[in-house]
Amino acid sequence: MEQWERDQIREANAHLRLALDGIQADFDREMAELADVQRKLAMMKVHATTPNNLARVTVNASGQVTEVTLADDAFLRSTPKQLAAELNAAIHGAVEAAGSARDQLLEPITMIVNGMPDLDQLVPGAPSLRELRNQLSENEKGV
């Protein structure tokens, strides 16, 4: 192998090393933020009240109903059909609000990952960081 070929290989390796160092720095920053994001997601509660203040619904970060509180006079002021419709509306609103809040909380991490090349694009056979992000997002939805 000629010297110029060795120099080209060294230069290519140096560029690859710089790219990987950048990815590693971004990944380390993301992982440091992830613990805080997971804590915030675990504590997240979103409340919604029915249109006629018959009930209050609480959902967690994944949109699961964690609490329903009925007004003392809910059965006097409504019919079962009306109460069910209002509860469904409140649950739907709370789930949408929780999804928006979750997306906003995950936005900094999403921006970091989307802004860098995926590791498997640089190194054949390496794990995909985007796949890792998707797995973490799926796990968070189950919080």
XYZ file of N, CA, C and O in Angstrom:
572
model
N 0.844 -1.172 0.000
C 0.000 0.000 0.000
C 0.893 1.239 0.000
O 1.849 1.331 0.756
N 0.543 2.148 -0.844
C 1.306 3.398 -0.995
C 1.043 4.332 0.188
O 0.011 4.252 0.851
N 1.958 5.249 0.425
C 1.834 6.228 1.510
C 0.595 7.100 1.329
O -0.118 7.372 2.287
N 0.340 7.540 0.097
C -0.825 8.391 -0.144
C -2.137 7.656 0.177
O -3.093 8.248 0.645
N -2.146 6.324 -0.024
C -3.338 5.537 0.312
C -3.516 5.472 1.830
O -4.625 5.612 2.339
N -2.409 5.286 2.530
C -2.441 5.276 3.994
C -2.910 6.627 4.522
O -3.705 6.692 5.465
N -2.426 7.696 3.916
C -2.830 9.042 4.337
C -4.326 9.256 4.115
O -4.998 9.859 4.959
N -4.851 8.774 3.003
C -6.288 8.905 2.736
C -7.112 8.125 3.761
O -8.136 8.601 4.234
N -6.644 6.941 4.092
C -7.345 6.119 5.091
C -7.312 6.813 6.454
O -8.323 6.874 7.157
N -6.136 7.352 6.814
C -6.021 8.070 8.087
C -6.948 9.281 8.123
O -7.585 9.565 9.131
N -7.011 10.018 7.021
C -7.877 11.196 6.944
C -9.350 10.791 7.057
O -10.129 11.428 7.777
N -9.712 9.719 6.373
C -11.096 9.226 6.449
C -11.420 8.788 7.872
O -12.504 9.078 8.397
N -10.473 8.117 8.518
C -10.677 7.696 9.910
C -10.811 8.894 10.842
O -11.621 8.884 11.763
N -10.011 9.916 10.603
C -10.090 11.127 11.436
C -11.454 11.789 11.291
O -12.051 12.222 12.292
N -11.985 11.873 10.062
C -13.312 12.453 9.848
C -14.389 11.612 10.526
O -15.308 12.158 11.153
N -14.269 10.309 10.419
C -15.223 9.418 11.055
C -15.176 9.564 12.569
O -16.200 9.625 13.238
N -13.961 9.676 13.112
C -13.803 9.858 14.553
C -14.463 11.156 15.028
O -15.129 11.186 16.055
N -14.276 12.240 14.266
C -14.918 13.516 14.616
C -16.432 13.393 14.595
O -17.119 13.888 15.491
N -16.955 12.748 13.567
C -18.407 12.561 13.467
C -18.927 11.734 14.633
O -19.942 12.077 15.250
N -18.223 10.662 14.954
C -18.646 9.811 16.074
C -18.525 10.531 17.412
O -19.374 10.349 18.296
N -17.497 11.345 17.576
C -17.364 12.125 18.812
C -18.542 13.083 18.971
O -19.065 13.265 20.069
N -18.959 13.697 17.879
C -20.117 14.587 17.915
C -21.385 13.842 18.275
O -22.189 14.306 19.088
N -21.569 12.679 17.684
C -22.739 11.854 18.002
C -22.696 11.431 19.464
O -23.714 11.479 20.168
N -21.536 11.033 19.941
C -21.408 10.609 21.336
C -21.737 11.756 22.277
O -22.437 11.564 23.276
N -21.275 12.954 21.970
C -21.567 14.117 22.813
C -23.063 14.402 22.831
O -23.648 14.652 23.895
N -23.693 14.346 21.662
C -25.139 14.556 21.590
C -25.886 13.465 22.357
O -26.838 13.743 23.085
N -25.452 12.238 22.195
C -26.094 11.121 22.881
C -25.938 11.255 24.394
O -26.901 11.046 25.140
N -24.751 11.613 24.856
C -24.526 11.795 26.294
C -25.423 12.898 26.847
O -25.997 12.764 27.933
N -25.559 13.988 26.092
C -26.424 15.087 26.523
C -27.882 14.623 26.574
O -28.608 14.908 27.525
N -28.287 13.870 25.577
C -29.662 13.355 25.544
C -29.928 12.437 26.731
O -30.970 12.526 27.378
N -28.994 11.555 27.013
C -29.190 10.616 28.116
C -29.245 11.337 29.460
O -29.996 10.949 30.350
N -28.472 12.422 29.613
C -28.523 13.203 30.847
C -29.892 13.874 30.991
O -30.450 13.934 32.092
N -30.432 14.356 29.885
C -31.751 14.990 29.914
C -32.855 13.960 30.095
O -33.911 14.268 30.648
N -32.626 12.753 29.636
C -33.657 11.730 29.658
C -34.124 11.408 31.073
O -35.323 11.232 31.306
N -33.219 11.332 32.022
C -33.610 11.027 33.400
C -34.564 12.085 33.935
O -35.573 11.765 34.568
N -34.271 13.343 33.647
C -35.147 14.430 34.088
C -36.487 14.352 33.375
O -37.541 14.536 33.996
N -36.465 14.073 32.095
C -37.708 13.964 31.323
C -38.550 12.803 31.852
O -39.766 12.937 32.031
N -37.925 11.673 32.115
C -38.668 10.523 32.642
C -39.301 10.855 33.991
O -40.444 10.466 34.250
N -38.583 11.573 34.832
C -39.129 11.965 36.139
C -40.343 12.869 35.946
O -41.385 12.681 36.575
N -40.216 13.834 35.040
C -41.329 14.752 34.785
C -42.524 14.026 34.189
O -43.671 14.311 34.549
N -42.267 13.090 33.285
C -43.363 12.319 32.702
C -44.072 11.475 33.760
O -45.303 11.367 33.757
N -43.299 10.883 34.661
C -43.891 10.055 35.708
C -44.770 10.879 36.649
O -45.765 10.370 37.183
N -44.431 12.139 36.839
C -45.190 13.008 37.746
C -46.326 13.757 37.033
O -47.166 14.360 37.699
N -46.355 13.734 35.715
C -47.315 14.537 34.966
C -48.756 14.111 35.247
O -49.079 12.928 35.227
N -49.592 15.108 35.527
C -51.027 14.902 35.670
C -51.712 16.023 34.912
O -51.347 17.182 35.035
N -52.694 15.656 34.115
C -53.466 16.636 33.361
C -54.915 16.510 33.802
O -55.453 15.402 33.870
N -55.521 17.643 34.116
C -56.897 17.660 34.602
C -57.808 18.292 33.556
O -57.412 19.221 32.855
N -59.021 17.787 33.480
C -60.043 18.378 32.622
C -61.377 18.292 33.351
O -61.656 17.302 34.042
N -62.163 19.317 33.191
C -63.480 19.370 33.815
C -64.541 19.241 32.732
O -64.371 19.753 31.625
N -65.611 18.569 33.058
C -66.700 18.411 32.094
C -67.309 19.774 31.795
O -67.214 20.699 32.608
N -67.944 19.904 30.616
C -68.477 21.212 30.215
C -69.405 21.877 31.244
O -69.374 23.091 31.403
N -70.211 21.098 31.952
C -71.133 21.677 32.935
C -70.644 21.492 34.366
O -71.447 21.526 35.310
N -69.354 21.280 34.532
C -68.737 21.089 35.848
C -69.383 19.951 36.645
O -69.507 20.029 37.870
N -69.737 18.900 35.939
C -70.316 17.741 36.603
C -69.241 16.811 37.149
O -69.484 16.076 38.098
N -68.064 16.839 36.540
C -66.985 15.937 36.953
C -65.638 16.514 36.565
O -65.539 17.386 35.700
N -64.618 15.999 37.229
C -63.234 16.356 36.911
C -62.491 15.060 36.646
O -62.600 14.092 37.403
N -61.709 15.047 35.558
C -60.968 13.865 35.141
C -59.476 14.185 35.202
O -59.058 15.273 34.813
N -58.691 13.223 35.689
C -57.233 13.364 35.722
C -56.633 12.220 34.918
O -57.044 11.070 35.070
N -55.669 12.560 34.039
C -54.950 11.543 33.280
C -53.450 11.716 33.507
O -52.997 12.794 33.876
N -52.704 10.636 33.275
C -51.242 10.710 33.399
C -50.626 11.052 32.050
O -51.332 11.324 31.080
N -49.314 11.010 31.966
C -48.601 11.409 30.750
C -48.958 10.552 29.541
O -48.907 11.019 28.411
N -49.336 9.313 29.767
C -49.692 8.447 28.650
C -51.171 8.525 28.315
O -51.636 7.828 27.418
N -51.915 9.379 29.014
C -53.327 9.569 28.718
C -54.250 8.589 29.411
O -55.441 8.536 29.110
N -53.732 7.849 30.367
C -54.573 6.921 31.113
C -55.301 7.674 32.217
O -54.700 8.468 32.942
N -56.588 7.406 32.348
C -57.384 8.044 33.399
C -56.908 7.513 34.740
O -56.846 6.300 34.966
N -56.546 8.422 35.637
C -56.085 8.024 36.966
C -57.081 8.405 38.057
O -57.014 7.873 39.152
N -57.992 9.333 37.735
C -58.963 9.750 38.745
C -60.170 10.398 38.065
O -60.023 11.135 37.084
N -61.340 10.110 38.592
C -62.579 10.766 38.178
C -63.289 11.208 39.449
O -63.528 10.398 40.345
N -63.604 12.491 39.522
C -64.312 13.038 40.672
C -65.615 13.644 40.184
O -65.607 14.501 39.297
N -66.736 13.189 40.755
C -68.043 13.701 40.374
C -68.473 14.799 41.337
O -68.211 14.718 42.549
N -69.160 15.809 40.807
C -69.735 16.852 41.660
C -70.800 16.200 42.545
O -71.444 15.226 42.150
N -70.963 16.720 43.743
C -71.930 16.145 44.684
C -73.331 16.073 44.085
O -74.081 15.137 44.359
N -73.668 17.040 43.273
C -75.016 17.085 42.695
C -75.040 16.653 41.220
O -75.997 16.955 40.507
N -74.024 15.933 40.776
C -73.943 15.538 39.365
C -75.154 14.733 38.920
O -75.660 14.923 37.812
N -75.643 13.843 39.779
C -76.780 13.011 39.388
C -78.093 13.788 39.413
O -79.050 13.419 38.738
N -78.125 14.863 40.176
C -79.324 15.703 40.212
C -79.387 16.639 39.013
O -80.462 16.969 38.525
N -78.233 17.100 38.551
C -78.185 18.089 37.464
C -78.090 17.473 36.074
O -78.061 18.187 35.085
N -78.000 16.165 35.985
C -77.837 15.558 34.663
C -78.488 14.191 34.610
O -78.856 13.618 35.638
N -78.581 13.704 33.429
C -79.046 12.326 33.221
C -77.806 11.441 33.076
O -76.708 11.940 32.810
N -77.970 10.138 33.230
C -76.811 9.253 33.022
C -76.202 9.422 31.631
O -74.978 9.419 31.481
N -77.041 9.607 30.630
C -76.552 9.775 29.259
C -75.737 11.065 29.140
O -74.662 11.081 28.526
N -76.231 12.163 29.733
C -75.520 13.448 29.679
C -74.197 13.358 30.448
O -73.161 13.827 29.968
N -74.231 12.742 31.612
C -73.007 12.607 32.414
C -71.968 11.778 31.666
O -70.788 12.139 31.632
N -72.399 10.691 31.036
C -71.461 9.864 30.273
C -70.863 10.656 29.114
O -69.645 10.584 28.872
N -71.699 11.425 28.417
C -71.198 12.222 27.294
C -70.197 13.265 27.775
O -69.151 13.489 27.134
N -70.493 13.915 28.889
C -69.576 14.928 29.416
C -68.274 14.298 29.908
O -67.198 14.861 29.713
N -68.380 13.149 30.552
C -67.153 12.456 30.988
C -66.295 12.081 29.788
O -65.072 12.254 29.813
N -66.920 11.578 28.742
C -66.164 11.230 27.528
C -65.488 12.453 26.933
O -64.330 12.383 26.496
N -66.186 13.589 26.909
C -65.598 14.822 26.375
C -64.407 15.263 27.230
O -63.364 15.669 26.698
N -64.566 15.178 28.552
C -63.471 15.581 29.446
C -62.273 14.649 29.300
O -61.122 15.091 29.259
N -62.529 13.355 29.201
C -61.441 12.391 29.037
C -60.712 12.650 27.721
O -59.475 12.686 27.679
N -61.474 12.856 26.657
C -60.870 13.133 25.348
C -59.994 14.390 25.418
O -58.855 14.398 24.936
N -60.493 15.451 26.033
C -59.719 16.691 26.164
C -58.464 16.506 26.997
O -57.386 17.026 26.650
N -58.587 15.759 28.089
C -57.425 15.524 28.945
C -56.368 14.691 28.233
O -55.165 14.957 28.354
N -56.802 13.688 27.478
C -55.855 12.840 26.741
C -55.115 13.667 25.692
O -53.890 13.545 25.534
N -55.836 14.528 24.973
C -55.188 15.394 23.983
C -54.197 16.348 24.650
O -53.083 16.549 24.150
N -54.597 16.933 25.778
C -53.706 17.852 26.488
C -52.471 17.126 27.004
O -51.358 17.658 26.956
N -52.644 15.902 27.491
C -51.498 15.119 27.972
C -50.544 14.807 26.820
O -49.319 14.880 26.978
N -51.086 14.477 25.656
C -50.243 14.204 24.489
C -49.444 15.426 24.082
O -48.250 15.331 23.787
N -50.081 16.585 24.089
C -49.379 17.828 23.748
C -48.293 18.146 24.769
O -47.177 18.531 24.406
N -48.623 17.985 26.037
C -47.639 18.261 27.096
C -46.470 17.286 27.011
O -45.310 17.675 27.177
N -46.766 16.021 26.728
C -45.706 15.010 26.593
C -44.803 15.347 25.407
O -43.578 15.300 25.517
N -45.413 15.699 24.272
C -44.620 16.052 23.084
C -43.729 17.263 23.364
O -42.572 17.307 22.933
N -44.259 18.237 24.080
C -43.478 19.442 24.408
C -42.308 19.083 25.324
O -41.198 19.593 25.160
N -42.542 18.196 26.266
C -41.490 17.779 27.186
C -40.401 16.986 26.461
O -39.220 17.121 26.768
N -40.783 16.204 25.466
C -39.825 15.388 24.720
C -39.155 16.144 23.573
O -38.201 15.646 22.981
N -39.627 17.344 23.270
C -39.117 18.089 22.115
C -37.599 18.311 22.123
O -36.949 18.094 21.096
N -36.986 18.719 23.242
C -35.522 18.916 23.197
C -34.760 17.643 22.833
O -33.806 17.691 22.059
N -35.190 16.517 23.348
C -34.522 15.255 23.039
C -34.763 14.889 21.585
O -33.856 14.452 20.877
N -35.976 15.089 21.119
C -36.314 14.788 19.725
C -35.480 15.628 18.779
O -34.979 15.124 17.762
N -35.293 16.899 19.100
C -34.495 17.779 18.242
C -33.047 17.331 18.177
O -32.423 17.373 17.118
N -32.494 16.889 19.310
C -31.109 16.412 19.332
C -30.967 15.203 18.413
O -30.080 15.137 17.569
N -31.858 14.248 18.575
C -31.763 13.009 17.794
C -32.001 13.277 16.318
O -31.288 12.758 15.457
N -32.997 14.097 16.002
C -33.296 14.370 14.592
C -32.195 15.167 13.909
O -32.052 15.096 12.690
N -31.427 15.913 14.683
C -30.394 16.765 14.099
C -29.073 16.079 13.832
O -28.170 16.673 13.246
N -28.935 14.854 14.236
C -27.660 14.181 14.019
C -27.849 12.959 13.133
O -28.934 12.393 13.069
N -26.791 12.577 12.431
C -26.908 11.369 11.613
C -27.062 10.160 12.528
O -26.538 10.143 13.645
N -27.783 9.189 12.062
C -27.953 7.978 12.844
C -26.661 7.174 12.795
O -25.968 7.151 11.775
N -26.338 6.548 13.889
C -25.075 5.819 14.001
C -24.961 4.728 12.941
O -23.884 4.529 12.374
N -26.073 4.057 12.648
C -25.989 2.990 11.646
C -25.754 3.527 10.234
O -25.397 2.770 9.335
N -25.930 4.843 10.025
C -25.608 5.452 8.736
C -24.105 5.665 8.596
O -23.582 5.719 7.491
N -23.426 5.826 9.725
C -21.986 6.054 9.702
C -21.179 4.764 9.801
O -20.116 4.649 9.205
N -21.702 3.832 10.583
C -20.986 2.584 10.814
C -21.930 1.423 10.528
O -22.861 1.178 11.295
N -21.729 0.735 9.415
C -22.603 -0.395 9.091
C -22.614 -1.416 10.223
O -21.580 -1.758 10.791
N -23.824 -1.843 10.595
C -23.970 -2.831 11.655
C -24.119 -2.233 13.040
O -24.400 -2.950 13.994
N -23.918 -0.921 13.164
C -24.071 -0.275 14.468
C -25.555 -0.119 14.793
O -26.401 -0.129 13.891
N -25.893 0.036 16.085
C -27.302 0.208 16.447
C -27.831 1.564 15.981
O -27.092 2.534 15.869
N -29.123 1.621 15.730
C -29.781 2.853 15.305
C -30.222 3.654 16.533
O -30.964 3.153 17.371
N -29.767 4.896 16.633
C -30.173 5.755 17.741
C -31.638 6.167 17.591
O -32.333 6.362 18.581
N -32.095 6.311 16.372
C -33.511 6.649 16.153
C -34.409 5.520 16.641
O -35.473 5.739 17.200
N -33.966 4.294 16.427
C -34.732 3.149 16.921
C -34.771 3.172 18.444
O -35.810 2.903 19.045
N -33.668 3.512 19.076
C -33.619 3.635 20.524
C -34.606 4.702 20.994
O -35.359 4.494 21.941
N -34.622 5.840 20.306
C -35.555 6.912 20.665
C -36.992 6.427 20.546
O -37.819 6.679 21.424
N -37.313 5.718 19.489
C -38.670 5.214 19.313
C -39.048 4.240 20.418
O -40.174 4.265 20.915
N -38.110 3.407 20.809
C -38.371 2.462 21.911
C -38.606 3.214 23.217
O -39.506 2.871 23.978
N -37.806 4.258 23.470
C -37.991 5.042 24.684
C -39.328 5.761 24.669
O -40.006 5.842 25.688
N -39.720 6.266 23.522
C -41.009 6.942 23.402
C -42.154 5.974 23.675
O -43.123 6.301 24.344
N -42.048 4.770 23.141
C -43.079 3.757 23.384
C -43.136 3.399 24.864
O -44.215 3.246 25.422
N -41.978 3.303 25.516
C -41.952 2.996 26.946
C -42.581 4.118 27.750
O -43.262 3.875 28.741
N -42.343 5.364 27.356
C -42.912 6.498 28.075
C -44.425 6.540 27.963
O -45.093 6.978 28.877
N -44.955 6.095 26.843
C -46.403 6.085 26.684
C -47.050 5.109 27.650
O -48.203 5.255 27.986
N -46.279 4.146 28.109
C -46.803 3.178 29.061
C -46.579 3.578 30.510
O -46.824 2.809 31.402
N -46.103 4.812 30.752
C -45.815 5.282 32.118
C -47.050 5.198 32.955
O -48.124 5.487 32.635
